[in-house]
Coordinates of C-alpha atoms and ligand atoms in Angstrom, one line a residue:
M1 CA 126.5 13.9 -43.2
A2 CA 125.3 16.3 -40.5
V3 CA 124.1 19.5 -42.1
L4 CA 123.9 21.5 -38.8
K5 CA 127.2 20.3 -37.3
D6 CA 128.9 23.8 -37.5
L7 CA 126.0 25.6 -35.9
Q8 CA 126.0 26.9 -32.4
P9 CA 124.8 26.0 -29.8
G10 CA 126.3 22.7 -31.0
K11 CA 124.4 20.3 -28.8
V12 CA 121.0 21.9 -29.5
F13 CA 121.5 21.7 -33.2
H14 CA 122.9 18.2 -32.9
F15 CA 119.9 16.8 -31.2
F16 CA 117.6 18.8 -33.4
E17 CA 119.2 17.1 -36.4
E18 CA 119.0 13.7 -34.8
M19 CA 115.2 14.2 -34.2
S20 CA 114.8 15.3 -37.8
N21 CA 115.9 11.9 -39.0
I22 CA 113.0 10.3 -37.1
P23 CA 109.5 10.6 -38.6
R24 CA 107.2 12.2 -36.0
T25 CA 104.0 13.6 -37.4
S26 CA 101.1 13.8 -35.0
G27 CA 99.6 10.4 -34.3
N28 CA 102.9 8.7 -35.4
E29 CA 105.1 9.3 -32.4
K30 CA 106.0 5.8 -31.2
M31 CA 109.4 5.9 -32.8
I32 CA 110.4 9.3 -31.5
S33 CA 108.9 8.5 -28.1
D34 CA 111.0 5.3 -27.8
W35 CA 114.0 7.2 -29.0
L36 CA 113.6 9.7 -26.1
V37 CA 113.4 6.8 -23.7
R38 CA 116.6 5.3 -25.1
F39 CA 118.3 8.7 -24.8
A40 CA 117.5 8.7 -21.1
K41 CA 118.5 5.1 -20.5
D42 CA 121.8 5.6 -22.3
R43 CA 122.6 8.3 -19.8
N44 CA 121.2 6.6 -16.7
L45 CA 118.5 9.2 -16.3
E46 CA 115.1 8.4 -14.7
V47 CA 112.5 8.1 -17.5
H48 CA 108.7 7.6 -17.6
Q49 CA 106.7 6.9 -20.7
D50 CA 102.9 6.9 -20.3
E51 CA 100.1 5.3 -22.3
A52 CA 99.8 8.5 -24.4
L53 CA 103.5 8.1 -25.3
N54 CA 104.4 11.3 -23.4
V55 CA 108.0 11.1 -22.0
I56 CA 109.3 12.5 -18.8
I57 CA 113.1 12.5 -18.2
K58 CA 114.6 13.6 -14.9
K59 CA 118.0 14.9 -14.2
P60 CA 119.2 16.0 -10.7
G61 CA 120.2 19.5 -9.9
T62 CA 123.9 20.4 -10.4
S63 CA 126.3 21.3 -7.6
G64 CA 124.7 24.0 -5.4
Y65 CA 121.2 23.3 -6.8
E66 CA 120.7 19.8 -5.4
K67 CA 118.0 21.0 -3.0
S68 CA 116.3 23.4 -5.4
S69 CA 112.8 22.5 -6.5
A70 CA 112.6 20.9 -9.9
V71 CA 111.8 22.9 -13.1
I72 CA 109.7 21.3 -15.7
I73 CA 110.8 22.0 -19.3
Q74 CA 108.1 21.2 -21.8
G75 CA 107.6 20.9 -25.5
H76 CA 105.8 18.6 -27.9
M77 CA 107.5 15.8 -29.9
D78 CA 105.0 15.8 -32.8
M79 CA 105.1 18.0 -35.8
V80 CA 102.7 19.0 -38.6
G81 CA 103.5 17.2 -41.8
E82 CA 103.0 19.6 -44.8
K83 CA 104.9 19.2 -48.0
A84 CA 105.2 21.1 -51.3
T85 CA 102.7 19.8 -54.0
E86 CA 105.4 18.3 -56.1
S87 CA 107.2 16.6 -53.2
N88 CA 107.1 12.8 -52.8
H89 CA 108.3 13.0 -49.2
N90 CA 106.8 10.2 -47.0
F91 CA 106.2 11.5 -43.5
L92 CA 105.9 8.0 -42.1
N93 CA 109.4 6.9 -43.3
D94 CA 111.6 9.6 -44.6
P95 CA 114.0 11.8 -42.6
L96 CA 113.7 15.5 -43.2
K97 CA 116.2 17.1 -45.6
L98 CA 117.6 20.0 -43.6
R99 CA 119.4 22.8 -45.2
V100 CA 120.9 26.1 -44.0
I101 CA 120.3 29.4 -45.8
D102 CA 121.9 32.5 -44.2
D103 CA 120.5 32.7 -40.7
Y104 CA 117.8 30.0 -41.2
V105 CA 117.3 26.3 -41.0
Y106 CA 114.7 24.9 -43.5
A107 CA 113.6 21.4 -44.5
T108 CA 113.5 21.0 -48.2
D109 CA 109.9 20.8 -49.5
T110 CA 108.4 20.0 -46.0
T111 CA 107.6 21.5 -42.6
L112 CA 110.8 21.8 -40.5
G113 CA 109.3 20.7 -37.2
G114 CA 111.0 23.6 -35.4
D115 CA 107.5 23.7 -33.9
D116 CA 108.2 22.1 -31.6
G117 CA 111.4 20.1 -32.1
I118 CA 113.5 23.0 -30.9
A119 CA 112.0 22.7 -27.4
V120 CA 112.9 19.0 -27.3
A121 CA 116.4 19.8 -28.6
Y122 CA 116.9 22.4 -25.8
G123 CA 115.7 19.9 -23.2
L124 CA 118.0 17.1 -24.5
A125 CA 121.0 19.5 -24.6
L126 CA 120.4 20.4 -21.0
L127 CA 120.0 16.7 -20.0
D128 CA 123.2 15.9 -21.8
S129 CA 125.2 18.8 -20.4
S130 CA 127.8 18.6 -17.7
D131 CA 128.8 22.3 -17.5
I132 CA 125.5 24.1 -17.1
P133 CA 124.4 25.0 -13.6
H134 CA 120.7 24.2 -13.1
P135 CA 118.0 23.0 -10.7
P136 CA 116.7 19.5 -11.0
I137 CA 115.2 19.2 -14.5
E138 CA 112.0 17.3 -15.4
L139 CA 111.8 17.3 -19.2
L140 CA 108.2 16.7 -20.3
V141 CA 107.7 15.9 -24.0
T142 CA 104.1 15.5 -25.0
T143 CA 102.5 13.9 -28.0
N144 CA 99.8 14.9 -30.5
E145 CA 99.8 18.7 -29.7
E146 CA 99.0 19.7 -33.2
T147 CA 95.9 17.6 -33.7
G148 CA 94.0 18.1 -30.4
M149 CA 96.6 18.1 -27.6
D150 CA 95.7 14.5 -26.7
G151 CA 99.1 14.0 -25.1
A152 CA 98.7 16.8 -22.6
A153 CA 95.1 15.9 -22.0
N154 CA 96.0 12.2 -21.2
L155 CA 99.3 12.9 -19.4
D156 CA 100.2 10.8 -16.4
A157 CA 101.7 13.6 -14.3
S158 CA 102.2 11.5 -11.1
S159 CA 106.0 11.4 -11.5
L160 CA 106.3 15.2 -11.9
T161 CA 107.4 17.1 -8.8
G162 CA 108.3 20.5 -10.3
K163 CA 106.3 23.6 -9.4
T164 CA 107.7 25.7 -12.2
L165 CA 106.9 24.9 -15.8
I166 CA 108.7 26.4 -18.8
N167 CA 106.8 25.7 -22.0
I168 CA 108.9 26.3 -25.1
D169 CA 106.3 26.5 -27.9
A170 CA 106.0 30.2 -28.6
E171 CA 107.3 31.4 -32.0
E172 CA 108.5 34.9 -31.4
E173 CA 111.6 35.8 -29.4
G174 CA 111.3 38.4 -26.7
I175 CA 107.6 37.7 -26.1
F176 CA 106.6 35.8 -23.0
L177 CA 103.1 34.2 -23.0
V178 CA 101.5 34.2 -19.6
S179 CA 97.9 33.1 -20.1
C180 CA 95.7 31.3 -22.6
A181 CA 92.0 30.8 -23.1
G182 CA 90.0 27.7 -22.3
G183 CA 86.8 27.0 -24.3
I184 CA 83.8 25.0 -25.1
T185 CA 81.7 24.4 -28.2
S186 CA 78.0 24.9 -28.0
T187 CA 75.3 24.0 -30.4
V188 CA 71.7 25.2 -30.2
S189 CA 69.2 23.5 -32.5
F190 CA 65.6 24.1 -33.4
Q191 CA 63.1 21.6 -34.8
P192 CA 60.9 23.8 -37.1
D193 CA 57.2 23.1 -37.9
Y194 CA 56.1 23.6 -41.4
E195 CA 52.8 24.5 -43.0
K196 CA 51.2 25.5 -46.3
Y197 CA 51.6 29.2 -47.0
Q198 CA 50.6 31.3 -50.1
G199 CA 53.8 33.3 -50.3
E200 CA 56.5 34.1 -52.8
A201 CA 60.0 32.8 -52.1
F202 CA 63.2 34.8 -52.0
K203 CA 66.8 34.2 -51.2
I204 CA 68.7 36.8 -49.2
S205 CA 72.5 36.5 -49.1
I206 CA 75.0 38.4 -47.1
T207 CA 78.6 38.3 -48.4
G208 CA 81.8 40.2 -48.6
L209 CA 82.8 40.0 -44.9
K210 CA 86.4 39.5 -43.8
G211 CA 85.9 36.8 -41.1
G212 CA 89.0 35.6 -39.3
H213 CA 90.1 33.3 -36.5
S214 CA 87.5 33.4 -33.7
G215 CA 90.2 33.5 -31.0
I216 CA 93.0 35.7 -32.4
E217 CA 90.8 38.0 -34.5
I218 CA 87.7 38.4 -32.4
I219 CA 89.2 41.6 -30.9
K220 CA 88.9 43.3 -34.3
Q221 CA 85.1 43.3 -33.8
R222 CA 84.4 42.4 -37.4
A223 CA 80.9 41.7 -38.6
N224 CA 79.5 38.2 -38.2
S225 CA 77.3 37.4 -41.3
V226 CA 74.8 35.2 -39.3
K227 CA 74.3 37.9 -36.7
L228 CA 73.7 40.5 -39.5
L229 CA 71.3 38.1 -41.2
G230 CA 69.4 37.8 -37.9
R231 CA 69.0 41.6 -37.6
L232 CA 67.9 41.9 -41.2
L233 CA 65.3 39.2 -40.8
Y234 CA 64.0 40.6 -37.5
K235 CA 63.6 44.0 -39.1
L236 CA 61.8 42.4 -42.0
S237 CA 59.5 40.5 -39.7
E238 CA 58.4 43.8 -38.2
E239 CA 57.5 45.1 -41.7
C240 CA 55.7 42.1 -43.1
D241 CA 54.4 38.6 -42.5
L242 CA 57.8 36.8 -43.0
R243 CA 58.3 33.0 -43.0
L244 CA 61.6 31.2 -43.0
V245 CA 62.2 28.4 -45.5
S246 CA 65.8 27.5 -44.8
L247 CA 69.0 29.0 -43.4
S248 CA 72.8 28.6 -43.7
G249 CA 76.0 30.5 -42.9
G250 CA 79.6 30.2 -41.9
S251 CA 81.7 27.0 -42.2
K252 CA 83.8 26.5 -39.1
H253 CA 83.0 27.0 -35.4
N254 CA 86.3 28.7 -34.9
A255 CA 86.1 31.1 -37.8
I256 CA 84.0 34.3 -37.8
S257 CA 81.3 33.6 -40.4
R258 CA 81.8 35.5 -43.6
E259 CA 78.6 34.5 -45.5
A260 CA 75.1 33.7 -44.7
E261 CA 71.9 33.0 -46.6
A262 CA 68.2 32.8 -45.8
H263 CA 65.4 31.5 -48.0
I264 CA 62.2 33.2 -47.0
A265 CA 58.6 33.5 -48.1
I266 CA 56.5 36.7 -48.0
L267 CA 53.2 37.8 -49.5
S268 CA 53.7 39.1 -53.0
E269 CA 52.4 42.6 -52.0
D270 CA 55.2 42.9 -49.5
Y271 CA 57.9 42.7 -52.2
T272 CA 58.6 46.5 -52.1
K273 CA 59.0 46.3 -48.3
L274 CA 61.6 43.6 -48.7
N275 CA 63.7 45.7 -51.0
E276 CA 63.3 48.8 -48.8
T277 CA 64.3 46.9 -45.7
V278 CA 67.3 45.3 -47.3
N279 CA 68.5 48.7 -48.5
I280 CA 68.1 50.3 -45.1
M281 CA 69.9 47.5 -43.3
A282 CA 72.7 47.3 -45.9
D283 CA 73.4 51.1 -45.3
A284 CA 73.3 50.6 -41.6
F285 CA 75.8 47.6 -41.7
R286 CA 78.2 49.4 -44.1
N287 CA 78.1 52.4 -41.8
E288 CA 78.7 50.4 -38.6
Y289 CA 81.5 48.4 -40.1
S290 CA 83.0 51.0 -42.4
V291 CA 86.5 50.3 -40.9
E292 CA 86.7 46.6 -40.4
D293 CA 84.2 45.3 -43.0
P294 CA 83.7 47.9 -45.7
D295 CA 82.6 45.4 -48.4
I296 CA 79.4 43.9 -46.9
K297 CA 77.0 43.0 -49.7
I298 CA 73.3 42.0 -49.4
Q299 CA 71.6 40.5 -52.4
V300 CA 68.0 39.4 -53.0
A301 CA 67.0 36.8 -55.6
S302 CA 63.8 34.9 -56.3
S303 CA 63.8 31.4 -55.0
K304 CA 61.5 28.3 -54.6
A305 CA 60.0 26.8 -51.5
D306 CA 58.7 23.3 -51.0
K307 CA 58.0 23.7 -47.3
I308 CA 57.6 26.9 -45.3
M309 CA 58.0 27.3 -41.5
T310 CA 55.1 28.3 -39.3
K311 CA 55.0 31.8 -37.8
K312 CA 56.0 30.4 -34.4
S313 CA 59.0 28.5 -35.7
T314 CA 60.1 31.5 -37.7
E315 CA 59.8 33.8 -34.7
N316 CA 61.7 31.5 -32.4
I317 CA 64.7 31.1 -34.8
I318 CA 64.9 34.8 -35.6
S319 CA 64.6 35.8 -31.9
Y320 CA 67.5 33.5 -31.1
M321 CA 69.6 35.0 -33.9
V322 CA 69.0 38.5 -32.7
T323 CA 69.5 38.0 -29.0
V324 CA 72.3 35.4 -28.6
P325 CA 75.5 37.3 -27.7
D326 CA 78.4 37.3 -30.0
G327 CA 82.0 38.6 -30.1
V328 CA 84.1 40.1 -27.3
Q329 CA 82.3 39.8 -23.9
T330 CA 85.1 40.8 -21.4
M331 CA 88.4 42.6 -21.7
S332 CA 91.3 42.2 -19.2
K333 CA 92.0 44.9 -16.7
E334 CA 95.5 43.5 -16.1
I335 CA 96.8 43.1 -19.7
E336 CA 95.9 45.8 -22.1
G337 CA 94.2 44.6 -25.3
L338 CA 93.6 41.1 -24.0
V339 CA 90.2 39.6 -24.6
V340 CA 89.2 37.5 -21.5
S341 CA 86.0 36.1 -22.8
S342 CA 84.2 35.9 -26.1
L343 CA 82.1 33.7 -28.3
N344 CA 81.7 33.2 -32.0
L345 CA 78.7 32.2 -34.0
G346 CA 80.6 30.1 -36.5
V347 CA 78.1 27.9 -38.2
L348 CA 74.4 28.0 -39.1
E349 CA 73.3 24.8 -40.9
E350 CA 70.4 22.4 -41.3
L351 CA 71.2 19.0 -39.9
N352 CA 68.6 16.1 -39.9
G353 CA 65.7 18.5 -40.3
K354 CA 66.9 20.8 -37.6
V355 CA 68.3 24.3 -37.8
Q356 CA 71.5 24.4 -35.8
F357 CA 73.8 27.2 -34.6
T358 CA 77.3 26.4 -33.4
H359 CA 79.2 28.8 -31.1
A360 CA 82.8 28.7 -30.0
I361 CA 83.1 30.0 -26.5
R362 CA 86.5 31.1 -25.1
S363 CA 87.7 32.5 -21.8
S364 CA 90.8 32.7 -19.7
V365 CA 88.7 32.8 -16.6
K366 CA 86.6 29.6 -16.0
S367 CA 83.6 31.3 -14.4
L368 CA 83.2 33.7 -17.3
K369 CA 83.1 30.7 -19.7
F370 CA 80.2 29.3 -17.5
E371 CA 78.6 32.8 -17.6
I372 CA 78.4 32.7 -21.4
M373 CA 77.1 29.1 -21.3
V374 CA 74.4 30.1 -19.0
R375 CA 73.3 33.0 -21.2
I376 CA 73.1 30.7 -24.2
R377 CA 71.0 28.2 -22.3
A378 CA 68.6 30.9 -21.0
I379 CA 68.1 32.4 -24.5
A380 CA 67.8 29.0 -26.1
D381 CA 65.1 28.1 -23.5
L382 CA 63.2 31.3 -24.2
C383 CA 63.2 30.5 -27.9
S384 CA 62.5 26.8 -27.6
G385 CA 65.9 25.7 -28.8
T386 CA 67.9 22.6 -27.5
V387 CA 71.4 23.2 -26.2
Q388 CA 74.4 20.9 -26.3
M389 CA 77.9 21.6 -25.0
F390 CA 81.0 19.6 -25.9
S391 CA 84.8 19.8 -26.5
D392 CA 85.5 21.5 -23.2
Y393 CA 89.2 22.5 -22.7
P394 CA 90.7 24.3 -19.7
E395 CA 92.3 27.8 -19.6
W396 CA 95.6 29.1 -18.1
Q397 CA 94.5 32.0 -16.1
Y398 CA 96.9 35.0 -15.7
E399 CA 98.8 34.8 -12.4
S400 CA 99.3 38.3 -11.0
D401 CA 102.1 37.0 -8.7
S402 CA 104.3 34.7 -10.8
K403 CA 107.8 33.9 -9.6
V404 CA 108.9 32.4 -12.9
R405 CA 107.6 35.4 -14.9
K406 CA 109.5 37.8 -12.6
A407 CA 112.7 35.8 -12.9
A408 CA 112.3 35.6 -16.7
V409 CA 111.7 39.3 -17.1
E410 CA 114.7 40.1 -14.8
T411 CA 117.0 37.6 -16.6
Y412 CA 115.9 38.8 -20.1
S413 CA 116.3 42.5 -19.2
K414 CA 119.8 41.9 -17.8
L415 CA 120.9 39.8 -20.7
Y416 CA 119.6 42.0 -23.5
G417 CA 119.2 45.4 -22.0
K418 CA 115.5 45.6 -22.9
E419 CA 112.2 44.5 -21.5
P420 CA 110.5 41.5 -23.0
E421 CA 106.9 41.8 -24.0
I422 CA 104.3 40.0 -21.9
Q423 CA 101.4 38.6 -23.9
A424 CA 98.4 36.4 -23.3
I425 CA 96.5 34.7 -26.1
H426 CA 92.8 34.3 -26.6
A427 CA 93.2 30.7 -27.9
G428 CA 94.1 27.3 -26.4
L429 CA 97.6 26.1 -25.6
E430 CA 98.9 22.9 -24.0
C431 CA 99.6 25.1 -20.9
G432 CA 95.8 25.2 -20.2
L433 CA 95.7 21.4 -20.0
L434 CA 98.9 21.2 -18.1
K435 CA 97.6 23.7 -15.6
E436 CA 94.7 21.4 -14.9
K437 CA 97.1 18.5 -14.3
L438 CA 99.5 20.6 -12.3
P439 CA 97.4 23.2 -10.6
E440 CA 100.3 24.5 -8.5
A441 CA 102.6 25.0 -11.4
D442 CA 103.9 28.5 -12.0
M443 CA 104.2 28.7 -15.8
I444 CA 105.6 30.7 -18.7
S445 CA 105.9 30.1 -22.4
F446 CA 108.5 31.4 -24.9
G447 CA 110.6 30.2 -27.8
P448 CA 112.9 31.3 -30.6
N449 CA 111.8 32.9 -33.9
L450 CA 110.0 30.5 -36.2
Y451 CA 108.4 31.6 -39.5
N452 CA 105.7 30.1 -41.6
V453 CA 105.1 27.2 -39.2
H454 CA 102.8 24.5 -40.4
T455 CA 103.8 25.1 -44.0
P456 CA 106.6 23.7 -46.2
S457 CA 108.4 27.0 -45.9
E458 CA 108.7 26.8 -42.2
H459 CA 112.1 28.1 -41.0
M460 CA 113.9 28.8 -37.8
S461 CA 116.4 31.6 -37.0
I462 CA 119.8 30.2 -36.0
S463 CA 120.8 33.3 -34.1
S464 CA 117.5 33.4 -32.3
V465 CA 117.9 29.8 -31.3
A466 CA 121.3 30.7 -29.8
R467 CA 119.9 33.8 -28.0
T468 CA 117.0 31.9 -26.6
W469 CA 119.3 29.1 -25.4
D470 CA 121.5 31.7 -23.6
F471 CA 118.4 33.1 -22.0
L472 CA 117.1 29.7 -21.0
V473 CA 120.5 28.8 -19.4
A474 CA 120.6 32.1 -17.6
L475 CA 117.0 31.7 -16.4
L476 CA 117.7 28.2 -15.0
K477 CA 120.8 29.6 -13.2
N478 CA 118.5 32.2 -11.5
L479 CA 115.9 29.6 -10.5
K480 CA 117.7 28.4 -7.4
Ligands
ZN501 ZN1 103.7 23.8 -31.4

């Protein structure tokens, strides 16, 4: 029994419900991908399925739009599979149990897959329609967005001709995304030398920081525990003969590190200096971060040391911690409040006898990503560290002259009597990868209101789905 059959727009909710019956978590997309191919074949539409299981379905323009250039409508077919602890839902076999409460569609005990099933449902409703005027449509449905964007990265784009791309994977109605960051991960490692040293060992720990997502929250300019630790150690090395024993901090490259710890050795007569320095630096940190990080705490405890680093190794590592840049590097002059480039020292750890720092670098301008990479290399060289760069992903740079953005703003303003909000995000989107495959594509991203995505309480606003559909249909009409 169809649960959504009385909802409007009928076709959109019909196809959304059909998709909800097909298991489609990331990495498990064969069934839904084949189902999309069958959808196209049943309607005699041109269809391409590539090795990554991405599907492209084409439909000619309607009367008066036959010669218009094609519009690519894009979303991802995979969804995050999260369920309530007590649920025995099997994401590999079971259909989702949809239900409607007031203005919202939920799936009982599981994620709903509104992210990004609603984009596919819109696309299918357009392909199935006979009464909506539109330019030629190329519906692009990608795989594996949620676990690494492998579908977009491995897309065979050879059959796509459209120069306009509408991505429907944003979660707030009335907000148009127009740019995203690219990024790369960098590690810098040090191979310390050890020696005998007649010192006393202590553990210094920094805690109480808020942290946050290294893309979205880097703009808040919160403290980074590893950077604070570096400053404290540098100051201490000016006061006394300091040796490092071991270091650790942070847990994820893409999270601002909240805690850091250093085991050190100093001569026993320098103990008072250690306490004095810790107090001075703790006051300075609390003063500097009184707004964003008021609870910074530094503690000293006695420790034990089996092996102690040489003075040179100690200096190299501390110099690196102090000088390597961190946080926001460039702000946009076109979009207020947008971070263009940044980096985050997310992890400090010991791996195979080496001390290793991991930085997440982000930028919506490619050359500024390279600029940060160059600085890391130069500083690492000066401090005798070894650099590695990996997990490179491309950006979607802001286009100052975008036809589709202009059309979208005009259409939206006319339809709703208010201006939409233009936003860019300092994190990766499929649009970055698609921009690399389709360099000429003029792109925009929007979507209806979704709440608590990636959790079992994910829900989607029915009225917002309807408004966003009306907007999409009106926009296509205007893209002649
Ligand atoms: Zn998504």
